[in-house]
Amino acid sequence: MTANPIRVAVNGYGNLGRGVEKSILAAPDMELVAIFTRRDPASLDTLSGKAVSIDDMADYQGKVDVCVNCGGSATDLIEQGPAVTQYFNTVDSFDTHAKIPEHYATMDSVAKDNDHIAVISSGWDPGLFSINRVIAEAVLPEGSTYTFWGRGVSQGHSDAIRRIPGVKDAKQYTVPVQEVVDRIQAGERPELTTRDKHLRECYVVAEEGADKAAIEEAIVTMENYFADYDTTVTFISEEELLRDHSAMPHGGQVIRAGETSANTNQVYGFTLALDSNPEFTGSMLVATARAAARLAAAGERGCRTVLDIAPALYVPIDADELRAHFL
Amino acid sequence: MTANPIRVAVNGYGNLGRGVEKSILAAPDMELVAIFTRRDPASLDTLSGKAVSIDDMADYQGKVDVCVNCGGSATDLIEQGPAVTQYFNTVDSFDTHAKIPEHYATMDSVAKDNDHIAVISSGWDPGLFSINRVIAEAVLPEGSTYTFWGRGVSQGHSDAIRRIPGVKDAKQYTVPVQEVVDRIQAGERPELTTRDKHLRECYVVAEEGADKAAIEEAIVTMENYFADYDTTVTFISEEELLRDHSAMPHGGQVIRAGETSANTNQVYGFTLALDSNPEFTGSMLVATARAAARLAAAGERGCRTVLDIAPALYVPIDADELRAHFL
């Protein structure tokens, strides 16, 4: 632990909050001050024993350098963000792409009014993928960028299946179409529809006596979720679901295929293959919390995204050592 | 062209300088002001017709926002860097990793004394690979980072072969060992020797009557260049060399295999596959020149590297649009 550790709080203790906690505990330059929860703090089985009631948050003003908001959905973050940024510098993983400008405007205003930094939309997409989409665009202005997700579990699509009558439980995997990925990596720049890019694999546990054909039909025709994709539905037992589909792997890639002059192809690729989506996202949020604390200490105020953050700010290694050993 | 374009100069007109020129001419927010050359400007077949004598450089003070130093070697850049930074903000691709701290110290001092920004060691390695080594370290503190180069032409190794008596011409390709790359991408973290990571393929044109066995022996035993590698030597005709080995492809990858908790593997990968190394490097230098101009306009002074530059600074797209469409 360094002499003046960055004092970090976690707001929310689901899968993501637990990933953030693990990452803070492993950081050499951070101290975990509190995990804020809406539940009874005594009921939480944390690694750190730092759970406190969210009602006591105001008492932590001046004792926390950055709070990582780990709301369970983008809706949570829209409420948590402004509320918590009144008290602390904050970081979140807001991932409803279409609503980012609105969330940014709110957070920028609250952060400035309260003399704080708020970094929104960190994680891997948005987050690391965003960094790569922008740098790839800069270095290959003539080209096309493709983002693929998976193979990985989509929580939103799994939830959508669970809402169908007769479904007891389900997991949905988003799977990139490898043949298309291969073409782009070879420098092609195809026009692609949604169906061309990803498959959706569904593993479903049906209730006793449920009409499986009706469930399958309800899945594959579901607007916004499955209708535009080639979707496979496999019925399995509850035991199989628990045994084979309890992990939360994910990943994906950003590829930009471009050219710097006629027929001179240049391919830029960024890939993640993750055994645990919440642990990796949590780890990126903690690196972002470090950057937020440094921006705040340097006198910056307002809302930022990963696009505004220099790489060196994420890492607990000083500039001389970075230049000597990482550049 | 925007109302107030960034005025850019190029210093040196080899393969890299020509790549930089192409990239500036394609940039919507830049104006190419001059290409400084030690040769007779009239003798240069430039795309832009902007060649001028390096002796006239001082006359361009106040007319150039950033000068991209395209010296043919790291030795050139050690001299060019401080000299040119007296007049302008500068960008270079200094790539002798061991000497970066020293080059940084010199450039920081000259840049501060002359009220300029100097960004050193941009390109892809150092450059994009450095950005990824640092971010990967930040997000996966427990792990191992591997850098592979190739398949691509190494100019330094090709030159070393050409210095052997009896060799008329040669091209050397650095080739990553795919089996090792595959293991790391699967999450393994092997300890690797130099020989484990890369092969070296040499294509050699021998002089009439030269002793090919002696040439091959001289190559494969050459200290610092080939002795530590598995090296293949193939003798070909001058026509074959010109026909099959005139391009300058390169690329490589940075992979970090880490874990966020016991047996939870997370693999981070960055890959480039380049038809033209100098054009891609030139393009990254031009994006870096944009960032340098913006840092200077914001009042920053001194030496910087890509580790100090936020992604948004590289790209001619405003912050609102980046958040709406790239994040």
Tab-separated table of N, CA, C and O in Angstrom, chain A residues 22 97 100-101 104 121 125-126 128 130-135 137-141 260-261 263-276 279-280 283-284 287 305-312 314-315 317 322-324 326-327, chain B residues 22 97 100-101 104 121 125-128 130-135 137-141 260-261 263-276 279-280 283-284 287 305-312 314-315 317 322-324 326-327:
chain	number	residue	atom	x	y	z
A	22	LYS	N	-13.013	-7.126	-5.725
A	22	LYS	CA	-11.820	-7.969	-5.908
A	22	LYS	C	-10.654	-7.169	-6.463
A	22	LYS	O	-9.517	-7.294	-6.017
A	97	HIS	N	-25.950	2.793	-25.399
A	97	HIS	CA	-25.220	3.687	-26.305
A	97	HIS	C	-26.046	4.894	-26.733
A	97	HIS	O	-25.554	6.019	-26.758
A	100	ILE	N	-26.129	7.829	-24.172
A	100	ILE	CA	-24.883	8.348	-23.601
A	100	ILE	C	-24.830	9.885	-23.640
A	100	ILE	O	-24.465	10.509	-22.645
A	101	PRO	N	-25.205	10.534	-24.762
A	101	PRO	CA	-25.105	12.005	-24.765
A	101	PRO	C	-25.930	12.660	-23.645
A	101	PRO	O	-25.472	13.606	-23.002
A	104	TYR	N	-24.287	11.952	-20.301
A	104	TYR	CA	-23.098	12.813	-20.227
A	104	TYR	C	-23.475	14.223	-19.795
A	104	TYR	O	-22.839	14.810	-18.902
A	121	SER	N	-19.415	5.427	-18.665
A	121	SER	CA	-19.332	4.483	-19.788
A	121	SER	C	-17.965	3.836	-19.946
A	121	SER	O	-17.482	3.644	-21.060
A	125	ASP	N	-17.202	-2.518	-23.519
A	125	ASP	CA	-17.949	-1.883	-24.619
A	125	ASP	C	-19.246	-1.325	-24.068
A	125	ASP	O	-20.192	-2.090	-23.848
A	126	PRO	N	-19.331	-0.041	-23.827
A	126	PRO	CA	-18.307	0.984	-24.094
A	126	PRO	C	-17.116	0.868	-23.147
A	126	PRO	O	-17.239	0.326	-22.064
A	128	LEU	N	-12.980	-0.115	-23.473
A	128	LEU	CA	-11.803	-0.476	-24.282
A	128	LEU	C	-12.137	-0.533	-25.773
A	128	LEU	O	-11.333	-0.131	-26.616
A	130	SER	N	-14.339	1.267	-27.302
A	130	SER	CA	-14.485	2.655	-27.760
A	130	SER	C	-13.117	3.272	-28.058
A	130	SER	O	-12.935	3.959	-29.068
A	131	ILE	N	-12.180	3.054	-27.141
A	131	ILE	CA	-10.814	3.562	-27.343
A	131	ILE	C	-10.294	3.074	-28.681
A	131	ILE	O	-9.728	3.832	-29.472
A	132	ASN	N	-10.506	1.797	-28.949
A	132	ASN	CA	-9.983	1.223	-30.191
A	132	ASN	C	-10.738	1.686	-31.423
A	132	ASN	O	-10.140	1.890	-32.479
A	133	ARG	N	-12.061	1.882	-31.307
A	133	ARG	CA	-12.796	2.416	-32.468
A	133	ARG	C	-12.265	3.792	-32.852
A	133	ARG	O	-12.119	4.110	-34.040
A	134	VAL	N	-11.936	4.610	-31.844
A	134	VAL	CA	-11.481	5.980	-32.125
A	134	VAL	C	-10.044	5.997	-32.651
A	134	VAL	O	-9.740	6.674	-33.640
A	135	ILE	N	-9.157	5.248	-32.017
A	135	ILE	CA	-7.766	5.258	-32.490
A	135	ILE	C	-7.674	4.635	-33.880
A	135	ILE	O	-6.934	5.112	-34.746
A	137	GLU	N	-9.948	4.691	-36.188
A	137	GLU	CA	-10.461	5.711	-37.116
A	137	GLU	C	-9.383	6.764	-37.401
A	137	GLU	O	-9.239	7.227	-38.543
A	138	ALA	N	-8.637	7.130	-36.366
A	138	ALA	CA	-7.602	8.161	-36.520
A	138	ALA	C	-6.473	7.687	-37.420
A	138	ALA	O	-5.983	8.434	-38.267
A	139	VAL	N	-6.070	6.446	-37.250
A	139	VAL	CA	-4.871	5.977	-37.947
A	139	VAL	C	-5.210	5.418	-39.323
A	139	VAL	O	-4.353	5.363	-40.208
A	140	LEU	N	-6.474	5.021	-39.510
A	140	LEU	CA	-6.926	4.542	-40.829
A	140	LEU	C	-8.204	5.280	-41.221
A	140	LEU	O	-9.304	4.699	-41.218
A	141	PRO	N	-8.096	6.564	-41.578
A	141	PRO	CA	-9.314	7.332	-41.876
A	141	PRO	C	-10.127	6.740	-43.025
A	141	PRO	O	-11.346	6.876	-43.042
A	260	THR	N	-4.253	2.747	-46.793
A	260	THR	CA	-3.542	4.020	-46.734
A	260	THR	C	-3.226	4.536	-48.131
A	260	THR	O	-2.862	5.696	-48.293
A	261	SER	N	-3.328	3.672	-49.128
A	261	SER	CA	-3.350	4.095	-50.528
A	261	SER	C	-4.014	2.957	-51.292
A	261	SER	O	-4.312	1.910	-50.708
A	263	ASN	N	-5.237	-0.188	-52.739
A	263	ASN	CA	-4.838	-1.588	-52.615
A	263	ASN	C	-3.748	-1.865	-51.585
A	263	ASN	O	-3.150	-2.937	-51.597
A	264	THR	N	-3.465	-0.888	-50.735
A	264	THR	CA	-2.559	-1.136	-49.624
A	264	THR	C	-3.415	-1.314	-48.373
A	264	THR	O	-3.833	-0.345	-47.740
A	265	ASN	N	-3.700	-2.576	-48.056
A	265	ASN	CA	-4.616	-2.886	-46.964
A	265	ASN	C	-3.897	-2.892	-45.621
A	265	ASN	O	-2.787	-3.403	-45.502
A	266	GLN	N	-4.573	-2.326	-44.627
A	266	GLN	CA	-4.023	-2.281	-43.280
A	266	GLN	C	-5.153	-2.725	-42.359
A	266	GLN	O	-6.234	-2.151	-42.396
A	267	VAL	N	-4.887	-3.738	-41.555
A	267	VAL	CA	-5.946	-4.256	-40.677
A	267	VAL	C	-5.547	-4.097	-39.209
A	267	VAL	O	-4.471	-4.530	-38.789
A	268	TYR	N	-6.449	-3.443	-38.469
A	268	TYR	CA	-6.256	-3.109	-37.048
A	268	TYR	C	-7.246	-3.945	-36.249
A	268	TYR	O	-8.440	-3.942	-36.560
A	269	GLY	N	-6.777	-4.681	-35.251
A	269	GLY	CA	-7.687	-5.543	-34.512
A	269	GLY	C	-7.481	-5.515	-33.010
A	269	GLY	O	-6.341	-5.481	-32.532
A	270	PHE	N	-8.588	-5.519	-32.291
A	270	PHE	CA	-8.542	-5.563	-30.828
A	270	PHE	C	-9.475	-6.673	-30.370
A	270	PHE	O	-10.618	-6.741	-30.815
A	271	THR	N	-8.997	-7.554	-29.496
A	271	THR	CA	-9.767	-8.736	-29.113
A	271	THR	C	-9.759	-8.952	-27.608
A	271	THR	O	-8.720	-8.772	-26.960
A	272	LEU	N	-10.887	-9.339	-27.073
A	272	LEU	CA	-10.951	-9.783	-25.681
A	272	LEU	C	-11.587	-11.164	-25.627
A	272	LEU	O	-12.578	-11.416	-26.318
A	273	ALA	N	-11.017	-12.041	-24.822
A	273	ALA	CA	-11.605	-13.367	-24.572
A	273	ALA	C	-11.644	-13.532	-23.056
A	273	ALA	O	-10.608	-13.715	-22.415
A	274	LEU	N	-12.843	-13.431	-22.503
A	274	LEU	CA	-12.994	-13.265	-21.060
A	274	LEU	C	-13.714	-14.446	-20.429
A	274	LEU	O	-14.831	-14.790	-20.829
A	275	ASP	N	-13.105	-15.036	-19.419
A	275	ASP	CA	-13.807	-16.072	-18.650
A	275	ASP	C	-14.912	-15.455	-17.803
A	275	ASP	O	-15.933	-16.090	-17.555
A	276	SER	N	-14.684	-14.240	-17.331
A	276	SER	CA	-15.689	-13.587	-16.493
A	276	SER	C	-15.871	-12.141	-16.905
A	276	SER	O	-14.992	-11.301	-16.685
A	279	GLU	N	-15.967	-9.672	-13.757
A	279	GLU	CA	-14.647	-9.423	-13.145
A	279	GLU	C	-13.783	-8.544	-14.034
A	279	GLU	O	-13.064	-7.669	-13.556
A	280	PHE	N	-13.843	-8.773	-15.346
A	280	PHE	CA	-13.025	-7.947	-16.243
A	280	PHE	C	-13.552	-6.518	-16.284
A	280	PHE	O	-12.784	-5.552	-16.210
A	283	SER	N	-12.559	-4.782	-13.235
A	283	SER	CA	-11.148	-4.423	-13.243
A	283	SER	C	-10.905	-3.149	-14.064
A	283	SER	O	-10.149	-2.259	-13.655
A	284	MET	N	-11.587	-3.031	-15.198
A	284	MET	CA	-11.457	-1.811	-16.005
A	284	MET	C	-12.045	-0.621	-15.257
A	284	MET	O	-11.509	0.490	-15.319
A	287	ALA	N	-9.414	0.526	-12.765
A	287	ALA	CA	-8.353	1.285	-13.448
A	287	ALA	C	-8.866	2.687	-13.797
A	287	ALA	O	-8.135	3.682	-13.701
A	305	THR	N	-15.046	10.689	-20.482
A	305	THR	CA	-15.169	9.294	-20.890
A	305	THR	C	-13.755	8.752	-21.126
A	305	THR	O	-12.776	9.518	-21.085
A	306	VAL	N	-13.649	7.472	-21.422
A	306	VAL	CA	-12.340	6.880	-21.718
A	306	VAL	C	-11.655	7.561	-22.898
A	306	VAL	O	-10.429	7.491	-23.023
A	307	LEU	N	-12.436	8.234	-23.738
A	307	LEU	CA	-11.834	8.913	-24.897
A	307	LEU	C	-11.015	10.134	-24.472
A	307	LEU	O	-10.211	10.648	-25.256
A	308	ASP	N	-11.232	10.584	-23.239
A	308	ASP	CA	-10.530	11.764	-22.716
A	308	ASP	C	-9.373	11.399	-21.801
A	308	ASP	O	-8.762	12.286	-21.195
A	309	ILE	N	-9.090	10.111	-21.652
A	309	ILE	CA	-8.134	9.663	-20.633
A	309	ILE	C	-6.870	9.100	-21.283
A	309	ILE	O	-6.930	8.172	-22.093
A	310	ALA	N	-5.715	9.656	-20.904
A	310	ALA	CA	-4.430	9.166	-21.422
A	310	ALA	C	-4.105	7.811	-20.785
A	310	ALA	O	-4.384	7.596	-19.600
A	311	PRO	N	-3.510	6.888	-21.554
A	311	PRO	CA	-3.236	5.542	-21.045
A	311	PRO	C	-2.484	5.511	-19.707
A	311	PRO	O	-2.802	4.709	-18.827
A	312	ALA	N	-1.504	6.389	-19.546
A	312	ALA	CA	-0.676	6.347	-18.330
A	312	ALA	C	-1.496	6.553	-17.061
A	312	ALA	O	-1.090	6.108	-15.980
A	314	TYR	N	-4.194	5.197	-16.147
A	314	TYR	CA	-4.879	3.995	-15.653
A	314	TYR	C	-4.014	3.116	-14.753
A	314	TYR	O	-4.530	2.216	-14.091
A	315	VAL	N	-2.714	3.331	-14.771
A	315	VAL	CA	-1.821	2.298	-14.258
A	315	VAL	C	-0.984	2.831	-13.084
A	315	VAL	O	-0.540	3.981	-13.109
A	317	ILE	N	1.965	2.928	-12.100
A	317	ILE	CA	3.401	2.833	-12.420
A	317	ILE	C	3.808	4.238	-12.840
A	317	ILE	O	3.079	4.888	-13.594
A	322	LEU	N	7.293	3.752	-16.980
A	322	LEU	CA	6.496	3.438	-18.173
A	322	LEU	C	7.302	3.682	-19.439
A	322	LEU	O	7.313	2.860	-20.351
A	323	ARG	N	7.981	4.840	-19.501
A	323	ARG	CA	8.764	5.138	-20.712
A	323	ARG	C	9.902	4.141	-20.887
A	323	ARG	O	10.202	3.720	-21.998
A	324	ALA	N	10.534	3.755	-19.768
A	324	ALA	CA	11.691	2.856	-19.865
A	324	ALA	C	11.289	1.422	-20.201
A	324	ALA	O	12.018	0.728	-20.910
A	326	PHE	N	7.721	0.098	-20.850
A	326	PHE	CA	6.465	-0.247	-21.532
A	326	PHE	C	6.350	0.378	-22.916
A	326	PHE	O	5.612	-0.121	-23.748
A	327	LEU	N	7.046	1.522	-23.118
A	327	LEU	CA	6.903	2.217	-24.392
A	327	LEU	C	7.447	1.350	-25.527
A	327	LEU	O	6.824	1.200	-26.555
B	22	LYS	N	1.458	11.375	-47.761
B	22	LYS	CA	0.162	10.837	-48.224
B	22	LYS	C	-0.920	11.064	-47.190
B	22	LYS	O	-2.049	11.434	-47.513
B	97	HIS	N	14.388	1.376	-28.159
B	97	HIS	CA	13.724	1.339	-26.846
B	97	HIS	C	14.658	1.685	-25.691
B	97	HIS	O	14.296	2.446	-24.801
B	100	ILE	N	15.182	5.506	-25.139
B	100	ILE	CA	14.037	6.414	-25.040
B	100	ILE	C	14.147	7.372	-23.840
B	100	ILE	O	13.909	8.571	-24.001
B	101	PRO	N	14.543	6.905	-22.645
B	101	PRO	CA	14.613	7.852	-21.515
B	101	PRO	C	15.550	9.028	-21.792
B	101	PRO	O	15.239	10.180	-21.461
B	104	TYR	N	14.005	11.292	-24.408
B	104	TYR	CA	12.924	12.027	-23.748
B	104	TYR	C	13.487	13.227	-22.971
B	104	TYR	O	12.973	14.347	-23.080
B	121	SER	N	8.541	8.892	-30.173
B	121	SER	CA	8.305	7.436	-30.158
B	121	SER	C	6.870	7.050	-30.479
B	121	SER	O	6.301	6.144	-29.866
B	125	ASP	N	5.205	0.346	-32.947
B	125	ASP	CA	5.967	-0.165	-31.811
B	125	ASP	C	7.337	0.476	-31.816
B	125	ASP	O	8.197	0.042	-32.580
B	126	PRO	N	7.578	1.479	-30.993
B	126	PRO	CA	6.674	2.041	-29.984
B	126	PRO	C	5.524	2.809	-30.622
B	126	PRO	O	5.628	3.269	-31.748
B	127	GLY	N	4.448	2.938	-29.872
B	127	GLY	CA	3.273	3.657	-30.345
B	127	GLY	C	2.026	2.888	-29.949
B	127	GLY	O	1.750	2.711	-28.771
B	128	LEU	N	1.294	2.391	-30.941
B	128	LEU	CA	0.048	1.673	-30.638
B	128	LEU	C	0.292	0.460	-29.733
B	128	LEU	O	-0.496	0.169	-28.840
B	130	SER	N	2.592	0.224	-27.489
B	130	SER	CA	2.870	0.736	-26.142
B	130	SER	C	1.576	1.062	-25.408
B	130	SER	O	1.419	0.747	-24.222
B	131	ILE	N	0.657	1.720	-26.115
B	131	ILE	CA	-0.645	2.043	-25.529
B	131	ILE	C	-1.289	0.768	-25.002
B	131	ILE	O	-1.805	0.710	-23.882
B	132	ASN	N	-1.232	-0.284	-25.815
B	132	ASN	CA	-1.875	-1.531	-25.419
B	132	ASN	C	-1.134	-2.262	-24.306
B	132	ASN	O	-1.763	-2.859	-23.428
B	133	ARG	N	0.204	-2.192	-24.298
B	133	ARG	CA	0.937	-2.811	-23.184
B	133	ARG	C	0.537	-2.163	-21.854
B	133	ARG	O	0.374	-2.839	-20.839
B	134	VAL	N	0.360	-0.837	-21.868
B	134	VAL	CA	0.044	-0.121	-20.628
B	134	VAL	C	-1.403	-0.351	-20.198
B	134	VAL	O	-1.681	-0.638	-19.026
B	135	ILE	N	-2.345	-0.250	-21.127
B	135	ILE	CA	-3.750	-0.452	-20.743
B	135	ILE	C	-3.976	-1.901	-20.317
B	135	ILE	O	-4.696	-2.174	-19.349
B	137	GLU	N	-1.834	-3.863	-18.896
B	137	GLU	CA	-1.260	-3.978	-17.545
B	137	GLU	C	-2.219	-3.398	-16.508
B	137	GLU	O	-2.378	-3.947	-15.408
B	138	ALA	N	-2.876	-2.277	-16.866
B	138	ALA	CA	-3.787	-1.621	-15.928
B	138	ALA	C	-5.005	-2.491	-15.644
B	138	ALA	O	-5.452	-2.602	-14.500
B	139	VAL	N	-5.545	-3.110	-16.677
B	139	VAL	CA	-6.822	-3.811	-16.528
B	139	VAL	C	-6.620	-5.262	-16.079
B	139	VAL	O	-7.529	-5.867	-15.507
B	140	LEU	N	-5.416	-5.785	-16.326
B	140	LEU	CA	-5.090	-7.147	-15.859
B	140	LEU	C	-3.762	-7.118	-15.110
B	140	LEU	O	-2.735	-7.610	-15.605
B	141	PRO	N	-3.756	-6.553	-13.902
B	141	PRO	CA	-2.469	-6.415	-13.188
B	141	PRO	C	-1.788	-7.768	-12.933
B	141	PRO	O	-0.569	-7.834	-12.885
B	260	THR	N	-8.257	-12.547	-13.220
B	260	THR	CA	-8.814	-11.604	-12.248
B	260	THR	C	-9.139	-12.305	-10.940
B	260	THR	O	-9.380	-11.654	-9.934
B	261	SER	N	-9.200	-13.639	-10.953
B	261	SER	CA	-9.193	-14.426	-9.726
B	261	SER	C	-8.696	-15.811	-10.129
B	261	SER	O	-8.488	-16.065	-11.321
B	263	ASN	N	-7.902	-19.069	-11.651
B	263	ASN	CA	-8.454	-19.828	-12.777
B	263	ASN	C	-9.505	-19.093	-13.598
B	263	ASN	O	-10.207	-19.707	-14.392
B	264	THR	N	-9.650	-17.799	-13.392
B	264	THR	CA	-10.518	-16.998	-14.258
B	264	THR	C	-9.618	-16.259	-15.240
B	264	THR	O	-9.059	-15.215	-14.928
B	265	ASN	N	-9.455	-16.853	-16.429
B	265	ASN	CA	-8.523	-16.316	-17.423
B	265	ASN	C	-9.165	-15.213	-18.250
B	265	ASN	O	-10.318	-15.334	-18.671
B	266	GLN	N	-8.383	-14.183	-18.500
B	266	GLN	CA	-8.855	-13.063	-19.306
B	266	GLN	C	-7.739	-12.765	-20.296
B	266	GLN	O	-6.604	-12.559	-19.893
B	267	VAL	N	-8.063	-12.775	-21.574
B	267	VAL	CA	-7.026	-12.567	-22.587
B	267	VAL	C	-7.326	-11.303	-23.393
B	267	VAL	O	-8.426	-11.141	-23.949
B	268	TYR	N	-6.324	-10.422	-23.441
B	268	TYR	CA	-6.407	-9.100	-24.085
B	268	TYR	C	-5.478	-9.146	-25.289
B	268	TYR	O	-4.303	-9.511	-25.151
B	269	GLY	N	-5.966	-8.803	-26.465
B	269	GLY	CA	-5.115	-8.902	-27.645
B	269	GLY	C	-5.242	-7.712	-28.591
B	269	GLY	O	-6.348	-7.213	-28.828
B	270	PHE	N	-4.112	-7.277	-29.114
B	270	PHE	CA	-4.095	-6.194	-30.097
B	270	PHE	C	-3.256	-6.661	-31.287
B	270	PHE	O	-2.143	-7.164	-31.105
B	271	THR	N	-3.787	-6.501	-32.487
B	271	THR	CA	-3.141	-7.066	-33.674
B	271	THR	C	-3.091	-6.059	-34.815
B	271	THR	O	-4.068	-5.346	-35.048
B	272	LEU	N	-1.989	-6.023	-35.518
B	272	LEU	CA	-1.904	-5.255	-36.762
B	272	LEU	C	-1.422	-6.172	-37.878
B	272	LEU	O	-0.504	-6.976	-37.674
B	273	ALA	N	-2.043	-6.058	-39.049
B	273	ALA	CA	-1.589	-6.783	-40.245
B	273	ALA	C	-1.484	-5.743	-41.351
B	273	ALA	O	-2.498	-5.259	-41.860
B	274	LEU	N	-0.268	-5.379	-41.691
B	274	LEU	CA	-0.021	-4.196	-42.509
B	274	LEU	C	0.594	-4.558	-43.854
B	274	LEU	O	1.642	-5.209	-43.904
B	275	ASP	N	-0.024	-4.105	-44.921
B	275	ASP	CA	0.597	-4.257	-46.244
B	275	ASP	C	1.809	-3.341	-46.383
B	275	ASP	O	2.759	-3.666	-47.086
B	276	SER	N	1.741	-2.166	-45.754
B	276	SER	CA	2.856	-1.228	-45.859
B	276	SER	C	3.173	-0.634	-44.490
B	276	SER	O	2.412	0.169	-43.952
B	279	GLU	N	3.694	3.327	-44.656
B	279	GLU	CA	2.446	4.093	-44.804
B	279	GLU	C	1.637	4.078	-43.505
B	279	GLU	O	1.052	5.087	-43.111
B	280	PHE	N	1.610	2.923	-42.838
B	280	PHE	CA	0.843	2.859	-41.583
B	280	PHE	C	1.525	3.688	-40.498
B	280	PHE	O	0.873	4.447	-39.776
B	283	SER	N	0.884	7.224	-41.099
B	283	SER	CA	-0.474	7.604	-40.754
B	283	SER	C	-0.611	7.828	-39.249
B	283	SER	O	-1.247	8.782	-38.793
B	284	MET	N	0.016	6.973	-38.456
B	284	MET	CA	-0.021	7.153	-36.998
B	284	MET	C	0.738	8.415	-36.600
B	284	MET	O	0.325	9.139	-35.693
B	287	ALA	N	-1.630	11.327	-37.210
B	287	ALA	CA	-2.634	11.413	-36.133
B	287	ALA	C	-1.990	11.989	-34.868
B	287	ALA	O	-2.601	12.785	-34.144
B	305	THR	N	4.680	11.359	-24.758
B	305	THR	CA	4.638	10.141	-25.575
B	305	THR	C	3.169	9.764	-25.761
B	305	THR	O	2.288	10.384	-25.160
B	306	VAL	N	2.909	8.738	-26.537
B	306	VAL	CA	1.531	8.270	-26.726
B	306	VAL	C	0.865	7.891	-25.409
B	306	VAL	O	-0.362	7.872	-25.314
B	307	LEU	N	1.660	7.589	-24.388
B	307	LEU	CA	1.080	7.210	-23.096
B	307	LEU	C	0.419	8.396	-22.399
B	307	LEU	O	-0.359	8.218	-21.464
B	308	ASP	N	0.762	9.609	-22.858
B	308	ASP	CA	0.215	10.840	-22.268
B	308	ASP	C	-0.929	11.426	-23.083
B	308	ASP	O	-1.398	12.519	-22.781
B	309	ILE	N	-1.350	10.751	-24.146
B	309	ILE	CA	-2.299	11.345	-25.096
B	309	ILE	C	-3.644	10.625	-25.038
B	309	ILE	O	-3.730	9.413	-25.233
B	310	ALA	N	-4.717	11.394	-24.792
B	310	ALA	CA	-6.069	10.828	-24.767
B	310	ALA	C	-6.503	10.482	-26.193
B	310	ALA	O	-6.193	11.209	-27.140
B	311	PRO	N	-7.235	9.379	-26.362
B	311	PRO	CA	-7.622	8.932	-27.711
B	311	PRO	C	-8.303	10.008	-28.556
B	311	PRO	O	-8.026	10.124	-29.755
B	312	ALA	N	-9.183	10.802	-27.957
B	312	ALA	CA	-9.941	11.796	-28.725
B	312	ALA	C	-9.039	12.807	-29.436
B	312	ALA	O	-9.436	13.380	-30.454
B	314	TYR	N	-6.469	12.324	-31.199
B	314	TYR	CA	-5.898	11.859	-32.465
B	314	TYR	C	-6.805	12.079	-33.667
B	314	TYR	O	-6.363	11.949	-34.803
B	315	VAL	N	-8.081	12.339	-33.431
B	315	VAL	CA	-9.047	12.167	-34.506
B	315	VAL	C	-9.766	13.493	-34.818
B	315	VAL	O	-10.071	14.261	-33.911
B	317	ILE	N	-12.637	14.628	-35.230
B	317	ILE	CA	-14.076	14.485	-35.021
B	317	ILE	C	-14.352	15.108	-33.663
B	317	ILE	O	-13.590	14.868	-32.720
B	322	LEU	N	-18.077	12.037	-31.172
B	322	LEU	CA	-17.381	10.838	-30.682
B	322	LEU	C	-18.218	10.121	-29.629
B	322	LEU	O	-18.363	8.902	-29.669
B	323	ARG	N	-18.767	10.897	-28.683
B	323	ARG	CA	-19.574	10.253	-27.637
B	323	ARG	C	-20.823	9.610	-28.224
B	323	ARG	O	-21.225	8.516	-27.819
B	324	ALA	N	-21.441	10.289	-29.206
B	324	ALA	CA	-22.689	9.775	-29.775
B	324	ALA	C	-22.471	8.544	-30.655
B	324	ALA	O	-23.301	7.645	-30.693
B	326	PHE	N	-19.085	6.796	-31.412
B	326	PHE	CA	-17.921	5.920	-31.292
B	326	PHE	C	-17.803	5.255	-29.929
B	326	PHE	O	-17.159	4.224	-29.799
B	327	LEU	N	-18.400	5.909	-28.899
B	327	LEU	CA	-18.230	5.377	-27.554
B	327	LEU	C	-18.933	4.023	-27.447
B	327	LEU	O	-18.381	3.064	-26.949
